[in-house]
mmCIF file of C-alpha atoms in Angstrom:
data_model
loop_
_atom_site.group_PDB
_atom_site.id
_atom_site.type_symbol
_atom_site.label_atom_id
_atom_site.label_comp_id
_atom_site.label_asym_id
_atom_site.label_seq_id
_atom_site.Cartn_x
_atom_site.Cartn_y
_atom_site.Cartn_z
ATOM 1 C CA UNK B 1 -41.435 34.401 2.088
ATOM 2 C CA UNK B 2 -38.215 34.075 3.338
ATOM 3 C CA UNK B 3 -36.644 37.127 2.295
ATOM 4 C CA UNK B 4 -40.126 39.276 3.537
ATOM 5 C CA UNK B 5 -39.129 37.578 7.080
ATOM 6 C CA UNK B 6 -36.478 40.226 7.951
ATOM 7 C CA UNK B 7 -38.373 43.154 6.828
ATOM 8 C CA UNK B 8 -41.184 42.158 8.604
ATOM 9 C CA UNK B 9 -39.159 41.973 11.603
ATOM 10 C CA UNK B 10 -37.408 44.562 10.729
ATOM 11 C CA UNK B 11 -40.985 47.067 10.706
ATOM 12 C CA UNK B 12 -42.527 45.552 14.150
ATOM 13 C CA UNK B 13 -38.767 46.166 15.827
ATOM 14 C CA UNK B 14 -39.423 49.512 14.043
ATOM 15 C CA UNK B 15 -43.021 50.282 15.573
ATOM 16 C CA UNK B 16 -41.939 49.013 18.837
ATOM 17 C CA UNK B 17 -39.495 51.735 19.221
ATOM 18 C CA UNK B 18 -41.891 54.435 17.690
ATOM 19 C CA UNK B 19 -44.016 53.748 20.463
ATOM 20 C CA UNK B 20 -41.912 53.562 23.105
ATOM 21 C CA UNK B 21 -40.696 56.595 22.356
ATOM 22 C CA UNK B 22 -44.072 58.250 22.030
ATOM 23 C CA UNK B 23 -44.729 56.625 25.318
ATOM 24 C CA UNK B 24 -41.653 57.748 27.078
ATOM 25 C CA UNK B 25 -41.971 61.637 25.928
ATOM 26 C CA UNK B 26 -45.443 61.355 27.788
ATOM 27 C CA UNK B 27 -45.128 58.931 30.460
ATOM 28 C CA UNK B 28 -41.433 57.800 31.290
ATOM 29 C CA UNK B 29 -43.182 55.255 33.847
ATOM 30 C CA UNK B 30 -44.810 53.960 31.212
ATOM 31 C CA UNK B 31 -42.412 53.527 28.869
ATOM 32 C CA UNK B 32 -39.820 51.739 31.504
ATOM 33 C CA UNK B 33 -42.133 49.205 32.518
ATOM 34 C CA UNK B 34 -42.983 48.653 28.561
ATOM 35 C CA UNK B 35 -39.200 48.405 28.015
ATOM 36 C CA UNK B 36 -38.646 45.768 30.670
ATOM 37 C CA UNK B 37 -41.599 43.584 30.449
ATOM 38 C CA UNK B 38 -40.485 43.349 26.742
ATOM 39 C CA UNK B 39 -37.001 42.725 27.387
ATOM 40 C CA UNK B 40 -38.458 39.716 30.242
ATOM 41 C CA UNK B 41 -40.561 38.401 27.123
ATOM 42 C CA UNK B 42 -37.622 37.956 24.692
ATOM 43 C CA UNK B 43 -35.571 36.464 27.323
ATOM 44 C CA UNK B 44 -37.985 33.843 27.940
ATOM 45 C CA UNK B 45 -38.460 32.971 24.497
ATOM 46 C CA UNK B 46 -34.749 32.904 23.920
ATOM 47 C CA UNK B 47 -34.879 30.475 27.039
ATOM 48 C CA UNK B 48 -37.881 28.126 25.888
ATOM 49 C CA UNK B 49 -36.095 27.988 22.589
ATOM 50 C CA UNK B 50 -32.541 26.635 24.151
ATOM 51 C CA UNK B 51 -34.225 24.358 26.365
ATOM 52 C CA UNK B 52 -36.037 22.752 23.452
ATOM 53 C CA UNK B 53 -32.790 22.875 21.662
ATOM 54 C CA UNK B 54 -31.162 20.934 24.314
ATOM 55 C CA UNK B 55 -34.015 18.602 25.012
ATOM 56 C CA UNK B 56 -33.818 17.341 20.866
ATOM 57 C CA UNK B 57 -30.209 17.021 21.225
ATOM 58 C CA UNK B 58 -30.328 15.226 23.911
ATOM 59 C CA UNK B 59 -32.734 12.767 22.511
ATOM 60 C CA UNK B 60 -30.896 12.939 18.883
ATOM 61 C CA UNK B 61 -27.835 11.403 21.473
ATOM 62 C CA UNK B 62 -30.101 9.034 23.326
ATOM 63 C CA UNK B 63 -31.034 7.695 20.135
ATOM 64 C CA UNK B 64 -27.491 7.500 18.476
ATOM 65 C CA UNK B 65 -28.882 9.877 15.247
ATOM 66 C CA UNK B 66 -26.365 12.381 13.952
ATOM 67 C CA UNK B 67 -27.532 13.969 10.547
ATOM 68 C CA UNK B 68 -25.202 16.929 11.146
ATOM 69 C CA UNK B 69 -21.925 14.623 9.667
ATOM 70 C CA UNK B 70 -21.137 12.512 7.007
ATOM 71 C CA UNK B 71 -18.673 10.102 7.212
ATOM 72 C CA UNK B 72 -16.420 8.917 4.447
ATOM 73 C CA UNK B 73 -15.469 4.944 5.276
ATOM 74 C CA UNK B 74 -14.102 1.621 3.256
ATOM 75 C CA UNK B 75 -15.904 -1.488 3.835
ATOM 76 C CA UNK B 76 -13.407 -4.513 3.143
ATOM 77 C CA UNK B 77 -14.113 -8.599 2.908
ATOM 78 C CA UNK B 78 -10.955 -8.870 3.894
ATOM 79 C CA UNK B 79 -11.564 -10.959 6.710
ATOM 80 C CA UNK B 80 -14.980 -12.414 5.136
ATOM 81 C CA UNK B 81 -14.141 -15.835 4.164
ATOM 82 C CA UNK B 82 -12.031 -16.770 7.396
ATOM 83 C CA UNK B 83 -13.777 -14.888 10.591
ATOM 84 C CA UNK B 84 -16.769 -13.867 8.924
ATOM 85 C CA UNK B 85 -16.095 -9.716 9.397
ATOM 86 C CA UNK B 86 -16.985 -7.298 7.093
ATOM 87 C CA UNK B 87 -13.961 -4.088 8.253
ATOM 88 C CA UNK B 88 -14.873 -0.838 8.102
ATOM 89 C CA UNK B 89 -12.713 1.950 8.425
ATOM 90 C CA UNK B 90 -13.027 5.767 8.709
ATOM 91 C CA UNK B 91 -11.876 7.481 5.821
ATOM 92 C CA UNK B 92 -12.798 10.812 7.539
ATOM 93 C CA UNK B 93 -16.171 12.951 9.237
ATOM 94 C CA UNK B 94 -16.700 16.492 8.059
ATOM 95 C CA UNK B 95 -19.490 18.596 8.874
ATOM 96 C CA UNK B 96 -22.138 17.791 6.234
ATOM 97 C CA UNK B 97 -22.850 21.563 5.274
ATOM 98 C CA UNK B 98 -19.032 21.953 4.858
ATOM 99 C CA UNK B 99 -19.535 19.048 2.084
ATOM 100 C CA UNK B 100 -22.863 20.422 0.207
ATOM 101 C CA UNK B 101 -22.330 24.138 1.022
ATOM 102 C CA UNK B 102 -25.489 24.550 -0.763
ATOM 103 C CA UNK B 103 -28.903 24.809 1.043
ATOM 104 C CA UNK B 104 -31.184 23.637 -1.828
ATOM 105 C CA UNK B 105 -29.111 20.371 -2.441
ATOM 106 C CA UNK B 106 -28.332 19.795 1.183
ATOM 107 C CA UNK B 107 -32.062 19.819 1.611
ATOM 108 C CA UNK B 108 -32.544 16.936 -1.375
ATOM 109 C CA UNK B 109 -29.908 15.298 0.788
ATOM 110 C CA UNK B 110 -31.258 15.415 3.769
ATOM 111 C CA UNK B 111 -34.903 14.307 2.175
ATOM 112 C CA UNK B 112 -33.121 11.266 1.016
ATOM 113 C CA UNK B 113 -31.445 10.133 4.430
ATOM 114 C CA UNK B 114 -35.033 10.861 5.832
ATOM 115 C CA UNK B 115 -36.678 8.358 2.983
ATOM 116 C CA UNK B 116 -33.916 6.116 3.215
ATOM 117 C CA UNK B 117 -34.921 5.683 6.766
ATOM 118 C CA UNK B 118 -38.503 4.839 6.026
ATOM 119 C CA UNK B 119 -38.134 2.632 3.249
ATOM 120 C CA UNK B 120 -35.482 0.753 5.292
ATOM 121 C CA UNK B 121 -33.375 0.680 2.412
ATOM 122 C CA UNK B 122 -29.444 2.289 2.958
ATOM 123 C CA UNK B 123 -28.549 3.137 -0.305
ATOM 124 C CA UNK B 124 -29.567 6.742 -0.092
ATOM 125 C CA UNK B 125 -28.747 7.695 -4.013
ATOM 126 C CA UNK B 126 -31.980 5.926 -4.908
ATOM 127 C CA UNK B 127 -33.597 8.868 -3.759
ATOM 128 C CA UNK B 128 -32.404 11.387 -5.239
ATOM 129 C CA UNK B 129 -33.613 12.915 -8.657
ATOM 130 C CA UNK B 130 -31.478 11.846 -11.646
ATOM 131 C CA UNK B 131 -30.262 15.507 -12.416
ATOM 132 C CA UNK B 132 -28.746 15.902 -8.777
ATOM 133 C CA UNK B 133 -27.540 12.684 -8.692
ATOM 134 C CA UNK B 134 -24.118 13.386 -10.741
ATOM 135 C CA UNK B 135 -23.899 16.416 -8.613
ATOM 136 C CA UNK B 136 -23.851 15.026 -5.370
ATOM 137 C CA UNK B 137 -21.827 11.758 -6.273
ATOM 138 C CA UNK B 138 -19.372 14.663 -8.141
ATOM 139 C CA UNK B 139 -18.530 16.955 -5.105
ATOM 140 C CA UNK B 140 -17.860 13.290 -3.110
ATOM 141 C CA UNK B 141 -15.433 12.355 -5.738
ATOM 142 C CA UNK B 142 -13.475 15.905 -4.759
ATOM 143 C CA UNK B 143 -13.604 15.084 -1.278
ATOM 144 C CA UNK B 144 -12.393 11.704 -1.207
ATOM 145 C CA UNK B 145 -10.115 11.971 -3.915
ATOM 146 C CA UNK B 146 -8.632 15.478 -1.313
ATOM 147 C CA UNK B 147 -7.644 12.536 0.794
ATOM 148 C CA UNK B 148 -5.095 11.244 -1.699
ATOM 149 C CA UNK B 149 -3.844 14.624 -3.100
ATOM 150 C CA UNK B 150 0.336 13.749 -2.689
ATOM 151 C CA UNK B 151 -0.326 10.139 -4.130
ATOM 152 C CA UNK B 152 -1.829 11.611 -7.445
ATOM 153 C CA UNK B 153 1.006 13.670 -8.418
ATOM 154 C CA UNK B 154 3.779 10.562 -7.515
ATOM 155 C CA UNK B 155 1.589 8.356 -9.285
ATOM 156 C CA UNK B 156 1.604 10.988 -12.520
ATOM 157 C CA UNK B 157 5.303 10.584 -12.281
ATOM 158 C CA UNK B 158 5.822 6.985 -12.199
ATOM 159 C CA UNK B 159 6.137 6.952 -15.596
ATOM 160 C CA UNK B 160 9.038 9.271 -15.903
ATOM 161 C CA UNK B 161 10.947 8.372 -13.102
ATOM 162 C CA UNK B 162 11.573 5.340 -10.925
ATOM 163 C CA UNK B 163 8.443 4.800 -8.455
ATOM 164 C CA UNK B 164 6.558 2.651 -6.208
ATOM 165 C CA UNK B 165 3.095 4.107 -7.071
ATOM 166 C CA UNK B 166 0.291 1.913 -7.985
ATOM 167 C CA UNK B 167 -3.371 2.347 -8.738
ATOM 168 C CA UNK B 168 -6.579 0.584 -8.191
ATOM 169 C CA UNK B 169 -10.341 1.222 -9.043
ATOM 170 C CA UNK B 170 -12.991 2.092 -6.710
ATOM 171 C CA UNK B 171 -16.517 2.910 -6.401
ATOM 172 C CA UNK B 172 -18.611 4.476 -3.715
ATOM 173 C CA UNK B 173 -22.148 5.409 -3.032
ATOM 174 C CA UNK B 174 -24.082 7.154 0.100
ATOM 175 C CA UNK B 175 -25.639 5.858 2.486
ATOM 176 C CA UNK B 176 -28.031 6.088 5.896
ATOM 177 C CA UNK B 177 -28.906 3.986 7.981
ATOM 178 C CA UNK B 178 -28.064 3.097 11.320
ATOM 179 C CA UNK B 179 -27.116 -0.561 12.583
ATOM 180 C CA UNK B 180 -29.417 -2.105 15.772
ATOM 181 C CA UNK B 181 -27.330 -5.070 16.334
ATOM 182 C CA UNK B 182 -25.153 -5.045 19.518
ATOM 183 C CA UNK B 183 -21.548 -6.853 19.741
ATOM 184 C CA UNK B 184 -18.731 -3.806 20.334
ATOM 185 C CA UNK B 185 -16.618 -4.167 23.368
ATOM 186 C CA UNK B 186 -13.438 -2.069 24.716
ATOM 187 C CA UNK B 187 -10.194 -3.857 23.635
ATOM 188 C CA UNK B 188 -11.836 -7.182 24.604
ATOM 189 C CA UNK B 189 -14.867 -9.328 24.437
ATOM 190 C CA UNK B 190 -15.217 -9.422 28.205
ATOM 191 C CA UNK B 191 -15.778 -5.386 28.023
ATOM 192 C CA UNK B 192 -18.674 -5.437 26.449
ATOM 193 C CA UNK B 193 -20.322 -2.008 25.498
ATOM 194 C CA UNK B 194 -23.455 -3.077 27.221
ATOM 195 C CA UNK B 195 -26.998 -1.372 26.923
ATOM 196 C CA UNK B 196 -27.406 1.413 24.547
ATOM 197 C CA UNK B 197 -24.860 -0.779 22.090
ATOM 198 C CA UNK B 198 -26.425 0.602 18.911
ATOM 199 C CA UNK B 199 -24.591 2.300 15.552
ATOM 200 C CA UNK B 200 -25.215 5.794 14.995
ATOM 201 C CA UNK B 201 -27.920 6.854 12.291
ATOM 202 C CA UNK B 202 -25.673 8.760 9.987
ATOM 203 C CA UNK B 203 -25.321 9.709 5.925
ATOM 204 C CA UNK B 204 -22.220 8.049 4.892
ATOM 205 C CA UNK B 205 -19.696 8.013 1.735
ATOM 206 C CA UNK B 206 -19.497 4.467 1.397
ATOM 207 C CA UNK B 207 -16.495 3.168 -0.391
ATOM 208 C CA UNK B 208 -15.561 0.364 -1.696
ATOM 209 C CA UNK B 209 -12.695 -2.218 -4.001
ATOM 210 C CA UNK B 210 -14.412 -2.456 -7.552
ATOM 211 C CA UNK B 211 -12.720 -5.610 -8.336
ATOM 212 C CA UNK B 212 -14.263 -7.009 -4.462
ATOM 213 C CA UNK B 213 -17.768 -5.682 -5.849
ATOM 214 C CA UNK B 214 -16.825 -7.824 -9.034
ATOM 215 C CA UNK B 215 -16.169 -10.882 -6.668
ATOM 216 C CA UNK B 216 -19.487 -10.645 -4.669
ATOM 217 C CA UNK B 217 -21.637 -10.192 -7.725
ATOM 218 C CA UNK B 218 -20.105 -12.974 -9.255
ATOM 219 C CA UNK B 219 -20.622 -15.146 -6.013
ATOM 220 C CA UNK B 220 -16.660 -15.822 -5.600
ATOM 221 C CA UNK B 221 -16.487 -14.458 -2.218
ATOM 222 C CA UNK B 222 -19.377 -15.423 0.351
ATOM 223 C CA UNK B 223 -19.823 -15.459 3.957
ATOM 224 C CA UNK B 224 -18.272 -18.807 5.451
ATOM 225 C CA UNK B 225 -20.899 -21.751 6.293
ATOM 226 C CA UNK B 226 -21.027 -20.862 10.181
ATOM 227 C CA UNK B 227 -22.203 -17.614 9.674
ATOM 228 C CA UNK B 228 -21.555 -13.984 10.209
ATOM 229 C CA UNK B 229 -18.905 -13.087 13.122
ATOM 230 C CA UNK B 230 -21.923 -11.015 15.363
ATOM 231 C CA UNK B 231 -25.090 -9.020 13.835
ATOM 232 C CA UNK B 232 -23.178 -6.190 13.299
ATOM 233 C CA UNK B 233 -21.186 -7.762 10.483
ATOM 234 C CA UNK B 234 -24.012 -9.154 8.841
ATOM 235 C CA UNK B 235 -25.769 -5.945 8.635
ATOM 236 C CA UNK B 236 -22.850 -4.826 7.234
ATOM 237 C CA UNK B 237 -22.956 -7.332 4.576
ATOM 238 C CA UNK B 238 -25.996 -7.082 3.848
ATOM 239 C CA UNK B 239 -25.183 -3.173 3.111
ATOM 240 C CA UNK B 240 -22.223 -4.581 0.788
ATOM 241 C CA UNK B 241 -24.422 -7.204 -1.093
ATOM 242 C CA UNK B 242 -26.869 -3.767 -2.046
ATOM 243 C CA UNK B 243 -24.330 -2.179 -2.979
ATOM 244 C CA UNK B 244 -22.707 -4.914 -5.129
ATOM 245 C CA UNK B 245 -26.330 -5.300 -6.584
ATOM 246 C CA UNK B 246 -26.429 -1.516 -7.566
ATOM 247 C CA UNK B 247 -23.001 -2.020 -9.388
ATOM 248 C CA UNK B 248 -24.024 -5.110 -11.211
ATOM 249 C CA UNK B 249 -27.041 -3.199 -12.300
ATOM 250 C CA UNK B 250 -24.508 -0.053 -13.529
ATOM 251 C CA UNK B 251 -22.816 -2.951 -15.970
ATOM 252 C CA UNK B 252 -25.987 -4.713 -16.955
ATOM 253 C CA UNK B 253 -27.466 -1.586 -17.901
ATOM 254 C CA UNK B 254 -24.749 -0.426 -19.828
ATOM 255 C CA UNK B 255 -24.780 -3.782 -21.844
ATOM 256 C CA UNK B 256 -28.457 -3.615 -21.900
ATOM 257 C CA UNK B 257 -28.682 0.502 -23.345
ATOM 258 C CA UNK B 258 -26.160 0.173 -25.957
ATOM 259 C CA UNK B 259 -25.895 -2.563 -29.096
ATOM 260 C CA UNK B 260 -22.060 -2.965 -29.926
ATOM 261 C CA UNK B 261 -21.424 -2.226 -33.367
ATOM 262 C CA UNK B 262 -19.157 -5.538 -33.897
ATOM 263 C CA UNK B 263 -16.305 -3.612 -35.814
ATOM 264 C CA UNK B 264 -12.968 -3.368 -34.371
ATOM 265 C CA UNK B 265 -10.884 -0.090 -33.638
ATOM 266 C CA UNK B 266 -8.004 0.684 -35.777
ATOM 267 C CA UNK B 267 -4.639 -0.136 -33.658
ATOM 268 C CA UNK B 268 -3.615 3.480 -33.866
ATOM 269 C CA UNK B 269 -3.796 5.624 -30.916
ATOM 270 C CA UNK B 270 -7.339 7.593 -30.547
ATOM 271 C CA UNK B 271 -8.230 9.818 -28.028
ATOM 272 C CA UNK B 272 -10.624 7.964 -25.523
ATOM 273 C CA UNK B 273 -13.377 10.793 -26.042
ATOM 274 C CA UNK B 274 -13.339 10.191 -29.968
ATOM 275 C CA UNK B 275 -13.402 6.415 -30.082
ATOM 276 C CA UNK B 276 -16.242 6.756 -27.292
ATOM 277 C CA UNK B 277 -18.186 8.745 -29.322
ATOM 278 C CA UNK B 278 -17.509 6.290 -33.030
ATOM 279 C CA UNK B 279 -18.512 3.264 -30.413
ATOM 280 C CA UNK B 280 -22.021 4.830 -29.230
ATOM 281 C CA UNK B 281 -22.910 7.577 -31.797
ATOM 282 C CA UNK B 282 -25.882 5.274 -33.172
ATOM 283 C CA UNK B 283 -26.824 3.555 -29.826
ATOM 284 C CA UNK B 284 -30.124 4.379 -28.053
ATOM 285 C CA UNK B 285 -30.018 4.962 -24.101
ATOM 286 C CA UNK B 286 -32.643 2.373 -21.933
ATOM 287 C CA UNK B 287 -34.759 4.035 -20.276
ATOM 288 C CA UNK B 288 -33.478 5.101 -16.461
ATOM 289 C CA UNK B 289 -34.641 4.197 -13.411
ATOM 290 C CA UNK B 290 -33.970 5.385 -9.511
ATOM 291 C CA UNK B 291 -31.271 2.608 -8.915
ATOM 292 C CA UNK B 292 -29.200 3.451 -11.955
ATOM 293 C CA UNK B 293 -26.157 6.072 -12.101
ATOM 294 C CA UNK B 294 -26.442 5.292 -8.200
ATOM 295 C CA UNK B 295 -22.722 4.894 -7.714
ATOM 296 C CA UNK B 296 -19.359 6.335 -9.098
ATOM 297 C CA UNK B 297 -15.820 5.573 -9.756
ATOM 298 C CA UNK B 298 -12.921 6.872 -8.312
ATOM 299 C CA UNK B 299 -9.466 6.264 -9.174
ATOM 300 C CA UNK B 300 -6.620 5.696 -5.963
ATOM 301 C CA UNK B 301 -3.147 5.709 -6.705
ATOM 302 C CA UNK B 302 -1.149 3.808 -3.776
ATOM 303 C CA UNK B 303 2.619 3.391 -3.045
ATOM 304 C CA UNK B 304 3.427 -0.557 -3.846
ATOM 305 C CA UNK B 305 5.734 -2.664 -1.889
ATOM 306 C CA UNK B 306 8.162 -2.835 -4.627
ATOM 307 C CA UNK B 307 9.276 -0.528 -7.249
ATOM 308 C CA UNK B 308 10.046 -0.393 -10.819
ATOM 309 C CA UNK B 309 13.592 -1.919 -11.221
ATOM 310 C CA UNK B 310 11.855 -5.442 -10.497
ATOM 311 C CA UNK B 311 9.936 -5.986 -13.801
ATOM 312 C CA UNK B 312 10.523 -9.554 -14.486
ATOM 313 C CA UNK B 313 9.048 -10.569 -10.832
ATOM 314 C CA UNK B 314 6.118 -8.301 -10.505
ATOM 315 C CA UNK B 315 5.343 -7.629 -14.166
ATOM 316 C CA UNK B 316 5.645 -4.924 -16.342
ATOM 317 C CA UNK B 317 5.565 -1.267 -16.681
ATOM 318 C CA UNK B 318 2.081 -1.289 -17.764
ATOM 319 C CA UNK B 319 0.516 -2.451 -14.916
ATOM 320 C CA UNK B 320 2.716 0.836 -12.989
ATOM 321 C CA UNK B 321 0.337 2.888 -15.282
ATOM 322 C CA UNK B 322 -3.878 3.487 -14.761
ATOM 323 C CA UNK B 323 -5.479 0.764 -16.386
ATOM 324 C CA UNK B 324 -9.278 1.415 -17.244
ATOM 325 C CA UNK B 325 -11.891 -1.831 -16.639
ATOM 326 C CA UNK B 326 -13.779 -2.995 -18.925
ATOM 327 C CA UNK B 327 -17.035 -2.115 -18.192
ATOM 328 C CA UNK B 328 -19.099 -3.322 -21.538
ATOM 329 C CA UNK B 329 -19.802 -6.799 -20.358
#
């Protein structure tokens, strides 16, 4: 139907001009005034359509929604324990068809947000079929992992040569959702934004510290007795707790699918591939469900505060070296 669209269009533009020119070999008049009350008609459609245009932008703006991005950010507990903040910070905001270039998954994506919305639940990956799934989470891991494209090669190096480069585990997930709770201010408190002090509805890359996930699943960090710093932060939270809740789920399900043959490896060195494949060639999948496979890993080398020649202090070369978690637990 699509495709027929043009040629359609095409064959009337066609049969326009057939008869205007029938028209204006027999009556010139005729044909003039034909040509200009057509050329008045497309003008005003082309100006109904740009003031509707502008009137759903400007109420997209009045009502702080903004499907058009996606932001990449890092939510932190950083400050949890002792203020009661959950920081988030930009990682970056790119056009979201310059993300999923194509139209059939941006579409699933944009479904998603849309059901995300409605079900009042943020954690967008739910909604999305299992096949496209490892798609979508995939061409996020290229992005985000763009953002550290130096660090990856210094980190490769570190073992060669005298470096600084670290590494840590993370996972992410997408979001949307959009956060009603007021409490931003310029610089200071007593600037308060005021009326209209509302988060913007927007798909995001969320991403976050596996080993903090680890911590809030296993209850070790916790928002202090007096409560959350404003609503904002606690919505926040509340995002991180799902999210910690889809990653426990990722582990739990993992333990739940497989049954661990209770033989050790041999000590000798075995591709990871190969000894994957002796550990779970007789093991039967559980069955999947919308929240599983809802997140991904990503691994983020880092430059460290000290480097190499200080073993004994900091520890040794293997921690200067990726070091897969555990995940069968």
């Amino acid at each position: 139907v699509v495709a027929a669209a043009p040629q359609q269009r095409s064959r009337l533009g066609h049969g326009v001009r057939v008869a205007l020119r029938l028209l204006g070999e027999r009556q010139p008049w005729i044909a003039f005034v034909a040509g200009g009350l057509c050329v008045a008609f497309v003008r005003k459609l082309l100006e109904i359509w740009q003031r509707n245009r502008r009137a759903r932008a400007e109420l997209e703006w009045r009502r702080h929604v903004d499907l058009s991005e996606i932001q990449a950010c890092l939510l932190s507990t950083e400050h949890l324990e002792s203020l009661g903040r959950v920081e988030k910070r930009t990682l970056f905001v790119k056009q979201i068809s310059e993300v999923f270039k194509n139209e059939y998954i941006l579409a699933r994506v944009l479904e998603a947000a849309q059901k995300s919305v409605e079900t009042k639940d943020p954690m967008l990956m739910v909604h999305l079929s299992p096949e496209d799934k490892w798609h979508v989470l995939n061409t996020c891991t290229n992005h985000i992992s763009s953002l550290f494209a130096p660090h990856h090669v210094f980190f490769n190096e570190a073992r060669r040569a005298k470096s600084y480069y670290k590494s840590a585990w993370y996972c992410f997930t997408l979001t949307c959702h959009q956060n009603y709770s007021a409490g931003r201010w310029f610089i200071t408190p007593f600037r308060p934004v005021g009326d209209g002090d509302c988060g913007s509805l927007r798909i995001r890359m969320v991403l976050a510290s596996e080993q903090e996930l680890r911590d809030i699943t296993a209850g070790v960090v916790s928002p202090p007795e007096p409560g959350m710093f404003n609503g904002r932060h606690d919505n926040r939270w509340q995002v991180f707790q799902r999210f910690a809740d889809l990653f426990a789920r990722q582990l739990g399900r993992i333990s739940e699918a497989y049954h661990m043959p209770s033989r050790r490896f041999p000590h000798k060195k075995v591709a990871s591939q190969v000894r994957l494949h002796n550990y779970l060639e007789n093991c039967v999948p559980a069955e999947i469900t919308p929240e599983d496979n809802a997140i991904l890993r990503i691994h983020i080398p880092f430059p460290s505060s000290y480097g190499r020649e200080e073993p004994e202090e900091h520890g040794n070369e293997n921690e200067k070296s990726a070091r897969d978690v555990v995940l069968f637990e």
